[in-house]
PDB file of C-alpha atoms in Angstrom:
ATOM      1  CA  UNK A 204     -17.785 131.262   5.865  1.00 72.00           C
ATOM      2  CA  UNK A 205     -19.908 133.364   3.603  1.00 79.00           C
ATOM      3  CA  UNK A 206     -22.476 135.748   4.956  1.00 91.00           C
ATOM      4  CA  UNK A 207     -24.628 138.612   3.721  1.00 96.00           C
ATOM      5  CA  UNK A 208     -25.982 141.176   6.149  1.00 96.00           C
ATOM      6  CA  UNK A 209     -28.775 143.609   5.431  1.00 97.00           C
ATOM      7  CA  UNK A 210     -29.087 145.462   8.691  1.00 95.00           C
ATOM      8  CA  UNK A 211     -32.089 147.523   7.633  1.00 97.00           C
ATOM      9  CA  UNK A 212     -35.168 145.387   8.095  1.00 95.00           C
ATOM     10  CA  UNK A 213     -37.674 148.004   6.986  1.00 96.00           C
ATOM     11  CA  UNK A 214     -37.389 151.478   5.515  1.00 97.00           C
ATOM     12  CA  UNK A 215     -40.138 153.975   4.744  1.00 97.00           C
ATOM     13  CA  UNK A 216     -39.632 157.030   2.583  1.00 97.00           C
ATOM     14  CA  UNK A 217     -41.891 159.590   1.028  1.00 97.00           C
ATOM     15  CA  UNK A 218     -42.167 159.527  -2.725  1.00 97.00           C
ATOM     16  CA  UNK A 219     -39.382 161.374  -4.545  1.00 97.00           C
ATOM     17  CA  UNK A 220     -36.937 160.963  -1.689  1.00 97.00           C
ATOM     18  CA  UNK A 221     -33.673 159.141  -2.279  1.00 97.00           C
ATOM     19  CA  UNK A 222     -33.037 155.962  -0.325  1.00 98.00           C
ATOM     20  CA  UNK A 223     -29.997 153.732   0.156  1.00 98.00           C
ATOM     21  CA  UNK A 224     -30.208 150.068   1.024  1.00 98.00           C
ATOM     22  CA  UNK A 225     -27.131 148.680   2.738  1.00 98.00           C
ATOM     23  CA  UNK A 226     -25.477 145.325   2.119  1.00 98.00           C
ATOM     24  CA  UNK A 227     -22.372 144.018   3.846  1.00 98.00           C
ATOM     25  CA  UNK A 228     -20.869 140.679   2.894  1.00 97.00           C
ATOM     26  CA  UNK A 229     -18.265 138.240   4.168  1.00 95.00           C
ATOM     27  CA  UNK A 230     -16.310 135.789   2.072  1.00 93.00           C
ATOM     28  CA  UNK A 231     -12.878 134.199   2.017  1.00 90.00           C
ATOM     29  CA  UNK A 232     -12.889 133.832  -1.743  1.00 89.00           C
ATOM     30  CA  UNK A 233     -11.120 136.379  -3.879  1.00 88.00           C
ATOM     31  CA  UNK A 234     -13.484 135.642  -6.746  1.00 88.00           C
ATOM     32  CA  UNK A 235     -17.140 136.209  -6.058  1.00 90.00           C
ATOM     33  CA  UNK A 236     -20.268 137.840  -7.402  1.00 90.00           C
ATOM     34  CA  UNK A 237     -22.757 140.130  -5.708  1.00 92.00           C
ATOM     35  CA  UNK A 238     -26.388 140.503  -6.677  1.00 92.00           C
ATOM     36  CA  UNK A 239     -29.450 142.545  -5.897  1.00 95.00           C
ATOM     37  CA  UNK A 240     -32.956 141.185  -6.366  1.00 94.00           C
ATOM     38  CA  UNK A 241     -36.309 142.887  -5.982  1.00 95.00           C
ATOM     39  CA  UNK A 242     -39.343 141.049  -4.669  1.00 94.00           C
ATOM     40  CA  UNK A 243     -42.540 143.050  -5.282  1.00 94.00           C
ATOM     41  CA  UNK A 244     -45.766 142.224  -3.419  1.00 91.00           C
ATOM     42  CA  UNK A 245     -46.648 139.713  -6.135  1.00 90.00           C
ATOM     43  CA  UNK A 246     -43.803 137.538  -4.827  1.00 90.00           C
ATOM     44  CA  UNK A 247     -41.547 136.874  -7.793  1.00 90.00           C
ATOM     45  CA  UNK A 248     -37.836 137.623  -7.658  1.00 91.00           C
ATOM     46  CA  UNK A 249     -36.647 140.214 -10.124  1.00 90.00           C
ATOM     47  CA  UNK A 250     -32.942 140.333 -10.956  1.00 88.00           C
ATOM     48  CA  UNK A 251     -31.509 143.861 -10.741  1.00 91.00           C
ATOM     49  CA  UNK A 252     -27.733 143.614 -10.986  1.00 89.00           C
ATOM     50  CA  UNK A 253     -24.723 141.307 -10.813  1.00 87.00           C
ATOM     51  CA  UNK A 254     -21.253 142.608 -10.025  1.00 88.00           C
ATOM     52  CA  UNK A 255     -18.014 140.608  -9.878  1.00 86.00           C
ATOM     53  CA  UNK A 256     -15.315 141.081  -7.280  1.00 89.00           C
ATOM     54  CA  UNK A 257     -12.828 142.449  -9.777  1.00 87.00           C
ATOM     55  CA  UNK A 258     -14.992 145.323 -10.897  1.00 83.00           C
ATOM     56  CA  UNK A 259     -15.403 148.063  -8.326  1.00 82.00           C
ATOM     57  CA  UNK A 260     -16.839 150.574 -10.701  1.00 82.00           C
ATOM     58  CA  UNK A 261     -20.092 152.018  -9.543  1.00 83.00           C
ATOM     59  CA  UNK A 262     -23.038 151.416 -11.808  1.00 85.00           C
ATOM     60  CA  UNK A 263     -26.060 153.501 -12.634  1.00 86.00           C
ATOM     61  CA  UNK A 264     -29.198 152.313 -14.341  1.00 86.00           C
ATOM     62  CA  UNK A 265     -31.855 154.963 -14.537  1.00 93.00           C
ATOM     63  CA  UNK A 266     -32.893 155.819 -10.986  1.00 94.00           C
ATOM     64  CA  UNK A 267     -30.893 152.905  -9.587  1.00 95.00           C
ATOM     65  CA  UNK A 268     -27.235 153.020  -8.644  1.00 94.00           C
ATOM     66  CA  UNK A 269     -24.893 150.666  -6.883  1.00 94.00           C
ATOM     67  CA  UNK A 270     -21.787 151.412  -4.836  1.00 94.00           C
ATOM     68  CA  UNK A 271     -19.367 148.498  -4.488  1.00 94.00           C
ATOM     69  CA  UNK A 272     -16.517 148.990  -2.014  1.00 94.00           C
ATOM     70  CA  UNK A 273     -14.249 146.033  -1.339  1.00 93.00           C
ATOM     71  CA  UNK A 274     -12.439 147.922   1.409  1.00 93.00           C
ATOM     72  CA  UNK A 275     -15.600 147.879   3.506  1.00 95.00           C
ATOM     73  CA  UNK A 276     -17.116 144.710   1.986  1.00 95.00           C
ATOM     74  CA  UNK A 277     -20.205 146.632   1.040  1.00 96.00           C
ATOM     75  CA  UNK A 278     -22.472 146.688  -1.998  1.00 96.00           C
ATOM     76  CA  UNK A 279     -25.052 149.383  -1.371  1.00 97.00           C
ATOM     77  CA  UNK A 280     -28.046 150.165  -3.549  1.00 96.00           C
ATOM     78  CA  UNK A 281     -29.484 153.646  -3.977  1.00 96.00           C
ATOM     79  CA  UNK A 282     -32.832 154.539  -5.493  1.00 97.00           C
ATOM     80  CA  UNK A 283     -33.079 158.155  -6.548  1.00 96.00           C
ATOM     81  CA  UNK A 284     -36.419 159.960  -6.593  1.00 97.00           C
ATOM     82  CA  UNK A 285     -38.258 156.956  -5.236  1.00 97.00           C
ATOM     83  CA  UNK A 286     -41.649 155.977  -6.592  1.00 97.00           C
ATOM     84  CA  UNK A 287     -44.510 153.962  -5.143  1.00 97.00           C
ATOM     85  CA  UNK A 288     -43.683 151.140  -7.584  1.00 96.00           C
ATOM     86  CA  UNK A 289     -40.345 150.779  -5.835  1.00 97.00           C
ATOM     87  CA  UNK A 290     -42.137 149.413  -2.772  1.00 97.00           C
ATOM     88  CA  UNK A 291     -40.830 145.874  -2.397  1.00 97.00           C
ATOM     89  CA  UNK A 292     -38.448 143.670  -0.470  1.00 96.00           C
ATOM     90  CA  UNK A 293     -34.900 143.936  -1.746  1.00 97.00           C
ATOM     91  CA  UNK A 294     -32.380 141.150  -1.334  1.00 96.00           C
ATOM     92  CA  UNK A 295     -28.620 141.288  -1.600  1.00 96.00           C
ATOM     93  CA  UNK A 296     -26.913 137.987  -2.412  1.00 94.00           C
ATOM     94  CA  UNK A 297     -23.418 136.537  -2.780  1.00 93.00           C
ATOM     95  CA  UNK A 298     -22.108 133.764  -5.004  1.00 89.00           C
ATOM     96  CA  UNK A 299     -18.572 132.523  -4.593  1.00 85.00           C
ATOM     97  CA  UNK A 300     -16.350 131.025  -7.209  1.00 74.00           C
ATOM     98  CA  UNK A 301     -15.323 131.774 -10.731  1.00 65.00           C
ATOM     99  CA  UNK A 302     -18.100 132.945 -12.994  1.00 57.00           C
ATOM    100  CA  UNK A 303     -20.615 133.084 -10.183  1.00 55.00           C
ATOM    101  CA  UNK A 304     -21.083 129.352 -10.628  1.00 57.00           C
ATOM    102  CA  UNK A 305     -21.993 128.471  -7.126  1.00 70.00           C
ATOM    103  CA  UNK A 306     -25.009 128.806  -4.905  1.00 80.00           C
ATOM    104  CA  UNK A 307     -26.443 132.132  -3.877  1.00 87.00           C
ATOM    105  CA  UNK A 308     -26.322 133.191  -0.246  1.00 91.00           C
ATOM    106  CA  UNK A 309     -29.000 135.730   0.510  1.00 93.00           C
ATOM    107  CA  UNK A 310     -29.321 138.460   3.065  1.00 95.00           C
ATOM    108  CA  UNK A 311     -32.535 138.663   5.049  1.00 95.00           C
ATOM    109  CA  UNK A 312     -33.897 141.449   2.887  1.00 96.00           C
ATOM    110  CA  UNK A 313     -34.962 145.054   3.367  1.00 97.00           C
ATOM    111  CA  UNK A 314     -38.611 145.955   3.009  1.00 96.00           C
ATOM    112  CA  UNK A 315     -38.938 149.347   1.344  1.00 98.00           C
ATOM    113  CA  UNK A 316     -42.198 151.238   1.532  1.00 97.00           C
ATOM    114  CA  UNK A 317     -42.588 154.351  -0.562  1.00 98.00           C
ATOM    115  CA  UNK A 318     -45.388 156.537   0.712  1.00 97.00           C
ATOM    116  CA  UNK A 319     -47.236 158.629  -1.881  1.00 96.00           C
TER     117      UNK A 319
ATOM    118  CA  UNK B  31     -43.730 131.329 -21.951  1.00 59.00           C
ATOM    119  CA  UNK B  32     -41.777 131.542 -18.697  1.00 67.00           C
ATOM    120  CA  UNK B  33     -38.280 130.069 -18.678  1.00 90.00           C
ATOM    121  CA  UNK B  34     -38.695 128.519 -15.222  1.00 94.00           C
ATOM    122  CA  UNK B  35     -42.086 127.210 -14.194  1.00 96.00           C
ATOM    123  CA  UNK B  36     -43.246 125.839 -10.884  1.00 97.00           C
ATOM    124  CA  UNK B  37     -46.312 123.755 -10.121  1.00 97.00           C
ATOM    125  CA  UNK B  38     -48.415 124.147  -8.142  1.00 97.00           C
ATOM    126  CA  UNK B  39     -48.297 127.865  -7.458  1.00 96.00           C
ATOM    127  CA  UNK B  40     -50.259 127.530  -4.263  1.00 96.00           C
ATOM    128  CA  UNK B  41     -50.927 124.493  -2.125  1.00 97.00           C
ATOM    129  CA  UNK B  42     -52.574 123.865   1.199  1.00 97.00           C
ATOM    130  CA  UNK B  43     -51.962 120.476   2.737  1.00 96.00           C
ATOM    131  CA  UNK B  44     -52.334 118.764   6.081  1.00 96.00           C
ATOM    132  CA  UNK B  45     -49.693 117.643   8.510  1.00 97.00           C
ATOM    133  CA  UNK B  46     -48.305 114.224   7.615  1.00 97.00           C
ATOM    134  CA  UNK B  47     -49.207 114.347   3.939  1.00 96.00           C
ATOM    135  CA  UNK B  48     -46.654 113.774   1.210  1.00 96.00           C
ATOM    136  CA  UNK B  49     -46.369 116.573  -1.278  1.00 97.00           C
ATOM    137  CA  UNK B  50     -44.280 117.191  -4.370  1.00 97.00           C
ATOM    138  CA  UNK B  51     -43.373 120.548  -5.845  1.00 98.00           C
ATOM    139  CA  UNK B  52     -42.268 120.489  -9.448  1.00 98.00           C
ATOM    140  CA  UNK B  53     -39.943 122.708 -11.415  1.00 98.00           C
ATOM    141  CA  UNK B  54     -39.309 122.787 -15.143  1.00 97.00           C
ATOM    142  CA  UNK B  55     -36.993 124.960 -17.173  1.00 96.00           C
ATOM    143  CA  UNK B  56     -36.490 125.711 -20.827  1.00 93.00           C
ATOM    144  CA  UNK B  57     -33.154 127.501 -20.417  1.00 88.00           C
ATOM    145  CA  UNK B  58     -31.113 124.389 -21.131  1.00 89.00           C
ATOM    146  CA  UNK B  59     -29.220 124.937 -17.885  1.00 89.00           C
ATOM    147  CA  UNK B  60     -27.411 122.138 -16.097  1.00 89.00           C
ATOM    148  CA  UNK B  61     -27.749 123.589 -12.617  1.00 91.00           C
ATOM    149  CA  UNK B  62     -30.984 123.696 -10.665  1.00 94.00           C
ATOM    150  CA  UNK B  63     -31.786 124.729  -7.111  1.00 94.00           C
ATOM    151  CA  UNK B  64     -34.552 124.731  -4.531  1.00 96.00           C
ATOM    152  CA  UNK B  65     -34.753 127.582  -2.051  1.00 96.00           C
ATOM    153  CA  UNK B  66     -37.132 128.287   0.774  1.00 96.00           C
ATOM    154  CA  UNK B  67     -38.188 131.769   1.864  1.00 96.00           C
ATOM    155  CA  UNK B  68     -39.447 132.528   5.337  1.00 92.00           C
ATOM    156  CA  UNK B  69     -40.369 135.996   6.599  1.00 83.00           C
ATOM    157  CA  UNK B  70     -37.321 137.752   8.000  1.00 80.00           C
ATOM    158  CA  UNK B  71     -34.943 134.972   6.960  1.00 82.00           C
ATOM    159  CA  UNK B  72     -34.401 135.600   3.288  1.00 87.00           C
ATOM    160  CA  UNK B  73     -33.945 132.650   0.959  1.00 92.00           C
ATOM    161  CA  UNK B  74     -32.158 129.533   2.140  1.00 93.00           C
ATOM    162  CA  UNK B  75     -30.888 126.707  -0.018  1.00 93.00           C
ATOM    163  CA  UNK B  76     -32.544 123.306   0.397  1.00 95.00           C
ATOM    164  CA  UNK B  77     -30.975 121.202  -2.366  1.00 95.00           C
ATOM    165  CA  UNK B  78     -29.047 121.791  -5.552  1.00 92.00           C
ATOM    166  CA  UNK B  79     -28.106 119.767  -8.588  1.00 93.00           C
ATOM    167  CA  UNK B  80     -25.256 120.507 -10.974  1.00 89.00           C
ATOM    168  CA  UNK B  81     -26.393 117.849 -13.427  1.00 89.00           C
ATOM    169  CA  UNK B  82     -28.761 114.898 -13.592  1.00 91.00           C
ATOM    170  CA  UNK B  83     -26.421 112.627 -11.644  1.00 91.00           C
ATOM    171  CA  UNK B  84     -25.230 115.199  -9.146  1.00 92.00           C
ATOM    172  CA  UNK B  85     -27.482 116.156  -6.225  1.00 94.00           C
ATOM    173  CA  UNK B  86     -26.305 117.936  -3.113  1.00 92.00           C
ATOM    174  CA  UNK B  87     -27.778 118.993   0.193  1.00 93.00           C
ATOM    175  CA  UNK B  88     -28.029 122.660   0.951  1.00 91.00           C
ATOM    176  CA  UNK B  89     -28.271 124.525   4.200  1.00 89.00           C
ATOM    177  CA  UNK B  90     -31.666 123.165   5.276  1.00 94.00           C
ATOM    178  CA  UNK B  91     -32.255 119.777   3.638  1.00 95.00           C
ATOM    179  CA  UNK B  92     -33.771 117.931   6.611  1.00 95.00           C
ATOM    180  CA  UNK B  93     -37.345 116.883   5.927  1.00 95.00           C
ATOM    181  CA  UNK B  94     -36.953 117.274   2.169  1.00 97.00           C
ATOM    182  CA  UNK B  95     -35.876 115.106  -0.738  1.00 97.00           C
ATOM    183  CA  UNK B  96     -35.372 115.856  -4.417  1.00 97.00           C
ATOM    184  CA  UNK B  97     -35.392 114.123  -7.752  1.00 97.00           C
ATOM    185  CA  UNK B  98     -33.713 115.293 -10.932  1.00 96.00           C
ATOM    186  CA  UNK B  99     -35.767 113.428 -13.506  1.00 91.00           C
ATOM    187  CA  UNK B 100     -34.140 115.117 -16.473  1.00 94.00           C
ATOM    188  CA  UNK B 101     -31.970 118.090 -17.191  1.00 94.00           C
ATOM    189  CA  UNK B 102     -35.061 120.249 -17.367  1.00 95.00           C
ATOM    190  CA  UNK B 103     -36.922 118.913 -14.323  1.00 97.00           C
ATOM    191  CA  UNK B 104     -36.149 119.096 -10.628  1.00 97.00           C
ATOM    192  CA  UNK B 105     -38.752 118.093  -8.045  1.00 98.00           C
ATOM    193  CA  UNK B 106     -38.851 118.757  -4.323  1.00 98.00           C
ATOM    194  CA  UNK B 107     -40.713 116.370  -2.015  1.00 97.00           C
ATOM    195  CA  UNK B 108     -41.890 116.692   1.521  1.00 96.00           C
ATOM    196  CA  UNK B 109     -42.359 113.099   2.655  1.00 91.00           C
ATOM    197  CA  UNK B 110     -44.420 114.012   5.715  1.00 95.00           C
ATOM    198  CA  UNK B 111     -45.278 117.680   5.783  1.00 96.00           C
ATOM    199  CA  UNK B 112     -45.180 119.600   9.044  1.00 96.00           C
ATOM    200  CA  UNK B 113     -46.464 123.116   9.808  1.00 96.00           C
ATOM    201  CA  UNK B 114     -43.016 124.697  10.039  1.00 95.00           C
ATOM    202  CA  UNK B 115     -42.510 123.827   6.373  1.00 97.00           C
ATOM    203  CA  UNK B 116     -45.074 126.461   5.555  1.00 97.00           C
ATOM    204  CA  UNK B 117     -43.120 128.841   3.338  1.00 97.00           C
ATOM    205  CA  UNK B 118     -42.601 130.224  -0.138  1.00 96.00           C
ATOM    206  CA  UNK B 119     -40.496 127.861  -2.250  1.00 98.00           C
ATOM    207  CA  UNK B 120     -38.433 128.969  -5.202  1.00 97.00           C
ATOM    208  CA  UNK B 121     -36.823 126.918  -7.912  1.00 96.00           C
ATOM    209  CA  UNK B 122     -33.865 128.418  -9.754  1.00 94.00           C
ATOM    210  CA  UNK B 123     -31.584 127.474 -12.605  1.00 92.00           C
ATOM    211  CA  UNK B 124     -28.175 128.708 -13.620  1.00 88.00           C
ATOM    212  CA  UNK B 125     -26.004 128.449 -16.653  1.00 81.00           C
ATOM    213  CA  UNK B 126     -23.415 130.374 -18.582  1.00 76.00           C
ATOM    214  CA  UNK B 127     -24.925 133.371 -20.284  1.00 69.00           C
ATOM    215  CA  UNK B 128     -23.801 135.721 -22.978  1.00 67.00           C
ATOM    216  CA  UNK B 129     -21.415 137.450 -20.585  1.00 67.00           C
ATOM    217  CA  UNK B 130     -19.507 134.208 -20.056  1.00 66.00           C
ATOM    218  CA  UNK B 131     -20.550 134.058 -16.442  1.00 68.00           C
ATOM    219  CA  UNK B 132     -23.269 132.124 -14.711  1.00 72.00           C
ATOM    220  CA  UNK B 133     -26.688 133.713 -14.685  1.00 75.00           C
ATOM    221  CA  UNK B 134     -29.436 132.639 -12.326  1.00 80.00           C
ATOM    222  CA  UNK B 135     -33.108 132.548 -13.104  1.00 87.00           C
ATOM    223  CA  UNK B 136     -35.873 132.078 -10.559  1.00 92.00           C
ATOM    224  CA  UNK B 137     -39.285 130.546 -10.956  1.00 95.00           C
ATOM    225  CA  UNK B 138     -42.391 132.390  -9.761  1.00 94.00           C
ATOM    226  CA  UNK B 139     -42.518 130.556  -6.436  1.00 95.00           C
ATOM    227  CA  UNK B 140     -44.850 128.050  -4.795  1.00 97.00           C
ATOM    228  CA  UNK B 141     -46.679 129.136  -1.674  1.00 96.00           C
ATOM    229  CA  UNK B 142     -47.100 126.084   0.552  1.00 97.00           C
ATOM    230  CA  UNK B 143     -49.230 126.037   3.674  1.00 97.00           C
ATOM    231  CA  UNK B 144     -49.204 123.046   6.012  1.00 97.00           C
ATOM    232  CA  UNK B 145     -52.086 122.992   8.466  1.00 96.00           C
TER     233      UNK B 145
END
């Protein structure tokens, strides 16, 4: 059965600190996709990244970076030099099947608060 | 204009009332979904539809029904609302994007309160 675990319920950091959000997943499929979404206080879901199971290269986008390790079934998200605008709930999600065609299974989210 | 729209955005209703949440999309996607978000539980799938004639139950379908009126429209109904259906509801669509893989798009959410 598929499962996504975000063990960190809430994290607080002071502005400019780096922070890593953990995500551990379970799946029996060999083909799957992993996602991160941001949910700011306004409530909408903002897509951040999609990574397929065959690509373990880490990715960097500005202050954001992602570390995908199949050996530990983890897909961690790091924000460098955090800013107040990064305050949000962050969700990790898993989609099984070729092309990411199937439903998303979400973790319970990590609430990040960046203190000015 | 937004690709995925939800109406209403906010709704307060009373126990026992029937309510319908509507979702429309302009992405041309075949697949549409309804999710529910509760504090501390993340998003959970209620129903999904891979095309107009294909509707499937998700993880938490009890107490809900859906209608796929057209490719672009997918409605969620609560036949007799109860307070524990108070939640934030998201509609989503998915279809093959420029990368050749499925991309998912979420609507802005509907905040439903059942008193």
